CSV table of C-alpha atoms in Angstrom, one decimal:
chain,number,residue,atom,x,y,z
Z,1,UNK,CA,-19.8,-25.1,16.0
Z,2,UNK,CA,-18.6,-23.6,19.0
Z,3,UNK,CA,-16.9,-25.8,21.7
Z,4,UNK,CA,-18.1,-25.7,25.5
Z,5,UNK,CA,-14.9,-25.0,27.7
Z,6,UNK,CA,-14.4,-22.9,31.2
Z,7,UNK,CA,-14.3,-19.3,30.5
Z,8,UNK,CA,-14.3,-15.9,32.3
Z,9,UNK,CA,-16.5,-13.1,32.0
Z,10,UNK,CA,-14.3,-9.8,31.2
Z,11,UNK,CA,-16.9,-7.4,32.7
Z,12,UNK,CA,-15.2,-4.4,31.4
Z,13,UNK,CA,-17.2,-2.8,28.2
Z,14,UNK,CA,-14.5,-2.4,25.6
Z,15,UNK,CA,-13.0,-1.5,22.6
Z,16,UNK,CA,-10.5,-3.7,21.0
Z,17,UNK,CA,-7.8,-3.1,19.1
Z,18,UNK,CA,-6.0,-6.4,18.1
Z,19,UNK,CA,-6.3,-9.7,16.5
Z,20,UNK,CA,-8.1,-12.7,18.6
Z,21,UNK,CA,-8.0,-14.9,20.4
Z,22,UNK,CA,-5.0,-13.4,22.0
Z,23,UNK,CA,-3.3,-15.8,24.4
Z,24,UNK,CA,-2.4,-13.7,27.5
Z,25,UNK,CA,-0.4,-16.5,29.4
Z,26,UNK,CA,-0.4,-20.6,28.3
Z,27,UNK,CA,-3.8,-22.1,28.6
Z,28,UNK,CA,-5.9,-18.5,28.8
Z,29,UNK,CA,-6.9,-16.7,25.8
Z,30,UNK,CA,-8.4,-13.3,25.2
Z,31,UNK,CA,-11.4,-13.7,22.5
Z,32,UNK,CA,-15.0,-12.3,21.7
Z,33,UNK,CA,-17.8,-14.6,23.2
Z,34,UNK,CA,-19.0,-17.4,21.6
Z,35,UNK,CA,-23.2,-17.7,21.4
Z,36,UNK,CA,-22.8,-20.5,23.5
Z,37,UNK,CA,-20.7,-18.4,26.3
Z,38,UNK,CA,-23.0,-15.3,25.5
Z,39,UNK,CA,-26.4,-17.5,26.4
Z,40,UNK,CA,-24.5,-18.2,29.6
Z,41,UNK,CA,-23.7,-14.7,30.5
Z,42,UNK,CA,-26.9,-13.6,29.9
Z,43,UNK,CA,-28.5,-16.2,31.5
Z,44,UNK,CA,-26.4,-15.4,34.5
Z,45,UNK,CA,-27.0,-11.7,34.4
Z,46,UNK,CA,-31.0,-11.8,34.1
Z,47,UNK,CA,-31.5,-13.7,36.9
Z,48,UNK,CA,-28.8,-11.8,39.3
Z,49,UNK,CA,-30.1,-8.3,39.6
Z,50,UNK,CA,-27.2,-6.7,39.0
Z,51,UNK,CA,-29.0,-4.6,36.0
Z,52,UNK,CA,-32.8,-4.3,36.7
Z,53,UNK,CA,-33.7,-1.8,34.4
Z,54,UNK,CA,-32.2,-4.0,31.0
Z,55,UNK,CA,-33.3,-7.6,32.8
Z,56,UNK,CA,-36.7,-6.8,31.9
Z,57,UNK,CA,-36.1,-6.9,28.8
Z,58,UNK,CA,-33.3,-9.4,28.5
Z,59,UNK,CA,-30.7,-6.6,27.5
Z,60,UNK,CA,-27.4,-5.3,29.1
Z,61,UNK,CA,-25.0,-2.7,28.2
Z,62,UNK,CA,-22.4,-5.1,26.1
Z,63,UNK,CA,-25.4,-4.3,23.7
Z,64,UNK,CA,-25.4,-1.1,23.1
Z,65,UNK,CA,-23.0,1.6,22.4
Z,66,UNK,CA,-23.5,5.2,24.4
Z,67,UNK,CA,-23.4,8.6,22.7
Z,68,UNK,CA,-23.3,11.8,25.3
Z,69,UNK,CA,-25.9,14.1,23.7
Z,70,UNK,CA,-26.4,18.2,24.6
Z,71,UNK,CA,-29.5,19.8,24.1
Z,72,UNK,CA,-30.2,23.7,23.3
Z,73,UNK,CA,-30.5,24.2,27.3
Z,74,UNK,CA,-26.7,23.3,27.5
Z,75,UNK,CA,-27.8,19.8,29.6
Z,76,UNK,CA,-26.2,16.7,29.0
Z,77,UNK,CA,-27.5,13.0,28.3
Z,78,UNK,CA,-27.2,9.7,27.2
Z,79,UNK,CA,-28.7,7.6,24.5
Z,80,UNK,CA,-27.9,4.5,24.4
Z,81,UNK,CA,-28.0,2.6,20.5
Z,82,UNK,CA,-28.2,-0.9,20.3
Z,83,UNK,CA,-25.4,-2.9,18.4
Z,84,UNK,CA,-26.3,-6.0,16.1
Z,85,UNK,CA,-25.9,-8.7,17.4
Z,86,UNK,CA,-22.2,-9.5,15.5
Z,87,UNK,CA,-20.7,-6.4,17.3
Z,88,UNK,CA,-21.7,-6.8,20.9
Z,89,UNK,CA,-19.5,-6.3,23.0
Z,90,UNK,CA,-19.4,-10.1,25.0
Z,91,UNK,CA,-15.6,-11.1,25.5
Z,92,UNK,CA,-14.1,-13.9,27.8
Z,93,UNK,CA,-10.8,-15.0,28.7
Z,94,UNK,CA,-11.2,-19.0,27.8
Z,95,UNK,CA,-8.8,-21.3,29.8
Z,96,UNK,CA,-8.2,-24.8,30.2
Z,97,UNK,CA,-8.3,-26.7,33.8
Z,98,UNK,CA,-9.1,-25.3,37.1
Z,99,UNK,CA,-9.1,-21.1,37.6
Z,100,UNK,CA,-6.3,-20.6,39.9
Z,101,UNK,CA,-4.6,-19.2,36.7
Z,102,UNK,CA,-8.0,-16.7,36.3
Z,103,UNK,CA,-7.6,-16.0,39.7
Z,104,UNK,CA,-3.9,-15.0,39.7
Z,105,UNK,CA,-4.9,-12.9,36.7
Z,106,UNK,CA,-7.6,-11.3,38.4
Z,107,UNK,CA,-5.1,-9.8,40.9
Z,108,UNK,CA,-2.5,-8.7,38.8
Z,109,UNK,CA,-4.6,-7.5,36.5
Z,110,UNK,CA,-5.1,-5.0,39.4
Z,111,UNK,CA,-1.6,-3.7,38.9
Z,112,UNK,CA,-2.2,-2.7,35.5
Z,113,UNK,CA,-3.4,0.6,33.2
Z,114,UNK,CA,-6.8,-1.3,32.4
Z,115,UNK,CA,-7.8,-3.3,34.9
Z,116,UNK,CA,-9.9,-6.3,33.5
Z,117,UNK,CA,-12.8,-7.5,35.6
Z,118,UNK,CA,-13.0,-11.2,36.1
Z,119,UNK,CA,-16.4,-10.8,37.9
Z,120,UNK,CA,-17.8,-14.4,36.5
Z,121,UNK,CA,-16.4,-17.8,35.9
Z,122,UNK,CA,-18.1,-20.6,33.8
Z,123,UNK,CA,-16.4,-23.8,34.7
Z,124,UNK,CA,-17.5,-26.5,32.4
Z,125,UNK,CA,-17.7,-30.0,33.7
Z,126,UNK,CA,-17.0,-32.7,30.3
Z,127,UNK,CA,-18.7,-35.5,33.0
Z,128,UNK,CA,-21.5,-33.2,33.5
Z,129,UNK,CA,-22.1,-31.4,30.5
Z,130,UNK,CA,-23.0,-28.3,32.2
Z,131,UNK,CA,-21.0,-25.3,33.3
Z,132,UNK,CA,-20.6,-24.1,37.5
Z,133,UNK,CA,-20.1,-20.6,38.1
Z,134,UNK,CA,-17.7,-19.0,40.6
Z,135,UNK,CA,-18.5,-15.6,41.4
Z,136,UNK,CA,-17.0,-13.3,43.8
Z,137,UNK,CA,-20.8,-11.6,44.7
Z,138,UNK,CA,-19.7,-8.3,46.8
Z,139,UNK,CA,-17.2,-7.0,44.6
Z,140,UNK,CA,-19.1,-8.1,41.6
Z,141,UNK,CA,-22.1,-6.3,42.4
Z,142,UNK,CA,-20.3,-3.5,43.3
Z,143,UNK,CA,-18.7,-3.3,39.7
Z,144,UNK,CA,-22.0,-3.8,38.2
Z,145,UNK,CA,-23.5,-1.5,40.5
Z,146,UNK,CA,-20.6,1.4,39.2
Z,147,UNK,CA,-21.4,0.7,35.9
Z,148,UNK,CA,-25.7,0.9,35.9
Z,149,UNK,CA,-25.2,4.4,38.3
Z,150,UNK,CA,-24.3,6.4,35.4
Z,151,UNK,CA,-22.5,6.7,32.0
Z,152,UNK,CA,-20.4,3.2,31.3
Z,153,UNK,CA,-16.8,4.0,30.6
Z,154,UNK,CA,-15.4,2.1,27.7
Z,155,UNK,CA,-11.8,1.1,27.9
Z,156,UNK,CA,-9.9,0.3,25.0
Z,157,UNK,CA,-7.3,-2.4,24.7
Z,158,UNK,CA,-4.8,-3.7,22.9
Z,159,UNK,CA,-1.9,-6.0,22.5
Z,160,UNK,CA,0.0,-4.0,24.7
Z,161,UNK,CA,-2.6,-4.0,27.1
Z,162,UNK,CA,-3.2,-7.9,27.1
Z,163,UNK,CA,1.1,-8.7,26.9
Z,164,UNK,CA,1.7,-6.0,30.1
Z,165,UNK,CA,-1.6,-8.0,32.4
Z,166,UNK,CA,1.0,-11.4,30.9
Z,167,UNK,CA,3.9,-9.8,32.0
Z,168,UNK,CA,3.0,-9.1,35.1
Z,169,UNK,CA,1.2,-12.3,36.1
Z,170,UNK,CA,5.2,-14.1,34.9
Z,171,UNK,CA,6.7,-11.8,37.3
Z,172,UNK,CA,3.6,-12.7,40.3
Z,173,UNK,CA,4.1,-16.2,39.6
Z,174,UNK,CA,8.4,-15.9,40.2
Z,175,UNK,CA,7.7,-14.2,43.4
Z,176,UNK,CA,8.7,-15.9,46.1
Z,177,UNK,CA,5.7,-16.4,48.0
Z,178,UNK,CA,6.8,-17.2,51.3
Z,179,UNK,CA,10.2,-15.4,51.7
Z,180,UNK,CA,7.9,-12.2,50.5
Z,181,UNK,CA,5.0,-12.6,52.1
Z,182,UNK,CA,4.3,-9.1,52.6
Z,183,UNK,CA,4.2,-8.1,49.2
Z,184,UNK,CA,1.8,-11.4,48.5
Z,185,UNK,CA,-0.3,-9.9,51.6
Z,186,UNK,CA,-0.5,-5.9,50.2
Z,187,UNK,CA,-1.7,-7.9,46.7
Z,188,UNK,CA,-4.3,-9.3,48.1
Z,189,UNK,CA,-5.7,-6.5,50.3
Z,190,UNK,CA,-5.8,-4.2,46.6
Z,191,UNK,CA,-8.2,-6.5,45.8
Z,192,UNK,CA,-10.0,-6.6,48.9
Z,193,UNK,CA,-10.5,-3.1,48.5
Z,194,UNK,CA,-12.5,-4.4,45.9
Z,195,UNK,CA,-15.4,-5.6,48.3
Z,196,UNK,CA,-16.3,-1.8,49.1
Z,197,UNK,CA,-18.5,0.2,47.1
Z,198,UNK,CA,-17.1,1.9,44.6
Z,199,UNK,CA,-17.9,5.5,45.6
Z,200,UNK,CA,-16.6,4.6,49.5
Z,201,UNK,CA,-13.7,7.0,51.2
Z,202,UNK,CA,-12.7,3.8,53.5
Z,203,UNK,CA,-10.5,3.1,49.8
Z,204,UNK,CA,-8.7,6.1,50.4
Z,205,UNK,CA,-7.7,4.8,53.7
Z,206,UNK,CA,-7.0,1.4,52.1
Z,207,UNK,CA,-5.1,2.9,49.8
Z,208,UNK,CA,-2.9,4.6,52.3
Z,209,UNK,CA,-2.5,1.2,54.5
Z,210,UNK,CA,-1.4,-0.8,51.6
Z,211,UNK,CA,1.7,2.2,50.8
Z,212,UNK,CA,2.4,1.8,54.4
Z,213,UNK,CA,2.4,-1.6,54.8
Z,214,UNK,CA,4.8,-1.8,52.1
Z,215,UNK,CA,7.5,0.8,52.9
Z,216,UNK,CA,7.2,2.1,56.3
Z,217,UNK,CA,7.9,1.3,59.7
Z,218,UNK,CA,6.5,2.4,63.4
Z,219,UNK,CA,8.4,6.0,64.0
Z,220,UNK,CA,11.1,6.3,66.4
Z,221,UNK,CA,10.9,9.8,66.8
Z,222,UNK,CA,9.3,13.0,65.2
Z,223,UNK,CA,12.1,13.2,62.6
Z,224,UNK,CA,10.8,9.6,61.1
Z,225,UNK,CA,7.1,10.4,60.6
Z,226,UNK,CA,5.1,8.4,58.2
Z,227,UNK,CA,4.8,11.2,56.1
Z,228,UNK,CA,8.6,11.7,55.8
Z,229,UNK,CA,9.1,8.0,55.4
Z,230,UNK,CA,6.5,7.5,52.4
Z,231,UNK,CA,7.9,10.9,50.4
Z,232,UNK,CA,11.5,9.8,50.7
Z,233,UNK,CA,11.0,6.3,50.0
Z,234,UNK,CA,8.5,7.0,46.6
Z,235,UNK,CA,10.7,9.5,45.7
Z,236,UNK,CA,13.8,6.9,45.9
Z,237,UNK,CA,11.8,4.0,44.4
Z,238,UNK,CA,10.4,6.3,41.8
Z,239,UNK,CA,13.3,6.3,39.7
Z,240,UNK,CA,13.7,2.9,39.4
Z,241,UNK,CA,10.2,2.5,38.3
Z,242,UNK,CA,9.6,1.8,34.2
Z,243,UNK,CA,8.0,5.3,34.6
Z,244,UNK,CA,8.7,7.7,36.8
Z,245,UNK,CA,5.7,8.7,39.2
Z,246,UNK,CA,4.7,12.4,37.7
Z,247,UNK,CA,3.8,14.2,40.1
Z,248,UNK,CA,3.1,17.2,37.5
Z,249,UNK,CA,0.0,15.3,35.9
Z,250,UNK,CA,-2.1,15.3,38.8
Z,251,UNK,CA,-0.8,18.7,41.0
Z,252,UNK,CA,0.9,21.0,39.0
Z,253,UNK,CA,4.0,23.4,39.8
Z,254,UNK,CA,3.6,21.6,43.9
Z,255,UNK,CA,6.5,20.0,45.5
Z,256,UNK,CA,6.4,16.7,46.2
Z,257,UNK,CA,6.4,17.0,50.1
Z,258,UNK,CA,3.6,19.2,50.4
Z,259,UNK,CA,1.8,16.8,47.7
Z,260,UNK,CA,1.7,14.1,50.9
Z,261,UNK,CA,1.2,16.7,53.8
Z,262,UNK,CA,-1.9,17.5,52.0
Z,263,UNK,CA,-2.9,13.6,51.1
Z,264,UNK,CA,-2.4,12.7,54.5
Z,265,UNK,CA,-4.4,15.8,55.8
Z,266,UNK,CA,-7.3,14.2,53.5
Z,267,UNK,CA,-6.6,10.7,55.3
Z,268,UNK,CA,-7.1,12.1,58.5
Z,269,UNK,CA,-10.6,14.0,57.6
Z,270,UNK,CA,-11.2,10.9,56.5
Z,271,UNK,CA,-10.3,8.7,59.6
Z,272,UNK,CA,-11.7,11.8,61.3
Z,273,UNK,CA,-15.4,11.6,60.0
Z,274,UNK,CA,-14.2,15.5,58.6
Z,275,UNK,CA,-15.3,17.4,55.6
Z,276,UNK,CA,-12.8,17.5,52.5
Z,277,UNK,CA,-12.1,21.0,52.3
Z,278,UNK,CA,-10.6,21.0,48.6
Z,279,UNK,CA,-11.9,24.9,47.9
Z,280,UNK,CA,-9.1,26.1,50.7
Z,281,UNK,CA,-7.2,23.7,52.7
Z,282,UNK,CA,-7.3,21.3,50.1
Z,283,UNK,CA,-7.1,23.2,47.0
Z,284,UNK,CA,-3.6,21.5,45.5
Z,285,UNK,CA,-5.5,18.2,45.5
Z,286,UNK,CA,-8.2,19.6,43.1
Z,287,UNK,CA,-10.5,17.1,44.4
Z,288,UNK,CA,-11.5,13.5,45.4
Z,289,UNK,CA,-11.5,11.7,42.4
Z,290,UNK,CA,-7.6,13.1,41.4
Z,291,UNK,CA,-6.6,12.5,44.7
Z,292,UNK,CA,-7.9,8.6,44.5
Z,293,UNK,CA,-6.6,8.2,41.1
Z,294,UNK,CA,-3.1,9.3,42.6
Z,295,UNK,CA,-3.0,7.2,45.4
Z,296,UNK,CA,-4.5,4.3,43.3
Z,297,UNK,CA,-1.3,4.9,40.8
Z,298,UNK,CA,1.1,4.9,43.6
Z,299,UNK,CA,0.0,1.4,45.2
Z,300,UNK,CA,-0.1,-0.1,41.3
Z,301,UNK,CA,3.6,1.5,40.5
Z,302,UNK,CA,5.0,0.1,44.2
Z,303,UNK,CA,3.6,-3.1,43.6
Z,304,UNK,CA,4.6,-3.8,40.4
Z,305,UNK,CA,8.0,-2.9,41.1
Z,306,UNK,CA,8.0,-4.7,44.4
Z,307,UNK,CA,7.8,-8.2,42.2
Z,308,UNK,CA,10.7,-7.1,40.0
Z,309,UNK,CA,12.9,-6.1,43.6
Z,310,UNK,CA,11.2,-7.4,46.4
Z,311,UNK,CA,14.5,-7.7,48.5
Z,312,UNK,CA,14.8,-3.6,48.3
Z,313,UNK,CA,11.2,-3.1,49.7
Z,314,UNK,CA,12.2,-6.0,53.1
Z,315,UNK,CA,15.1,-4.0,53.3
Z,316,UNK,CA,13.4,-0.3,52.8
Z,317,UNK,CA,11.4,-1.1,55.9
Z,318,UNK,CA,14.2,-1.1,58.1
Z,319,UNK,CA,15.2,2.1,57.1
């Protein structure tokens, strides 16, 4: 018989590779809904309108599994198969006591490769018998929103995956809070960013503030420009990362420096109300989606490292 206890809702669809429950950190484990959780989760879903097209019939996509199909014209689509019921794809992160502990997860799950969505949280109440829920609604229907606009990406994880989101969270919870309260701050605005929709450019320009905030101070003259500040200083921090920033994956055979003078000509179109010209002006930076990716990559790698050495980032801002 399944046991009612507090659980959160890993909105991600997935594919898992490793043995469950998986305990992530004490008290919260990683582990394929339970009916009991499912009937909550649905419950929750049809009456949200998050996904209008499967509420009417009581469906959502952690039922079915998506195959890209071509057709003699050369066009592209999607079927959609449903699952039996056994292999839905319904998982949770169960956890005893209040959800600060979800909630610290929640952001430094932000910091990793697969970034698990803690959209929902069912907090049961013994004296009650009943569960709460504590949602987060903008950045949960913009998630949701993301994921009924088009074909659902399917992430797959592992033990490695699930230890790295535990291993990070240790090194969150060791910060010092206080003494480091800029790092705690740029944290928290990554996941702000998570408030806008998921298509917007105004996360480029968060992106860019949160690199900033972190490593840079006002100029004092033309020879300490932003732009010179952030390539020296990711160049520097770079190889004391786990993994060096590669450059070479996104923009190949292009220097470093004129990586940045072309990302933070794309800021300014941006803060500009300009046009992206990525066919000339552009052109190293592919495009919008590899540019975000970078800059997403950049703020992940700077603040993970900053909670290993947050001393070197207070004192990289004086320089």
């Amino acid at each position: 018989m399944p046991e009612n206890t507090s659980f959160a809702f890993v909105a991600n669809l997935v594919n898992i590779n490793c043995d469950m429950p998986f305990k992530i950190i004490e008290d919260c484990y990683f582990q394929k809904a339970n009916p009991i959780q499912i009937d909550q989760i649905k419950k929750y879903l049809q009456y949200s309108g998050y996904f209008p097209n499967y509420s009417r019939y009581n469906s959502y996509p952690y039922e079915f599994v998506y195959i890209e199909t071509i057709n003699t014209l050369n066009n592209k689509s999607v079927q959609g198969e449903p699952l039996d019921p056994e292999n839905w794809k319904y998982y949770v992160i169960k956890f005893s006591g209040n959800n600060s502990k979800i909630s610290d997860l929640s952001l430094t799950a932000n910091l990793t490769e697969v970034e698990l969505e803690f959209g929902l949280q069912f907090l049961y109440f013994e004296e009650l018998k009943n569960f709460g829920i504590q949602k987060q609604p903008t950045h949960t229907f913009n998630y949701f929103h993301e994921m009924n606009s088009g074909l659902p990406s399917t992430e797959s994880i592992d033990s490695v995956t699930l230890q790295d989101i535990g291993s990070v969270y240790q090194n969150y919870q060791q910060l010092d809070k206080i003494k480091y309260s800029d790092i705690k701050k740029a944290i928290d605005k990554l996941q702000e960013l998570k408030h806008l929709p998921h298509n917007s450019e105004f996360k480029i320009l968060g992106l860019f503030t949160i690199i900033e905030f972190l490593i840079t101070h006002k100029p004092i003259d033309k020879e300490d420009s932003i732009i010179r500040q952030v390539t020296n200083k990711i160049n520097l921090l770079s190889n004391r990362f786990i993994n060096k920033l590669e450059y070479s994956k996104f923009f190949i055979n292009t220097p470093e420096s004129t990586v940045w003078k072309k990302l933070y000509a794309y800021r300014s179109n941006i803060a500009h109300g300009g046009q992206p010209d990525f066919a000339k002006e552009l052109l190293v930076l592919k495009d919008d989606f590899t540019a975000k990716k970078f800059l997403k990559l950049v703020v992940k790698m700077l603040l993970r490292h900053s909670l290993i050495e947050p001393q070197l980032y207070t004192d990289l801002k004086e320089c």
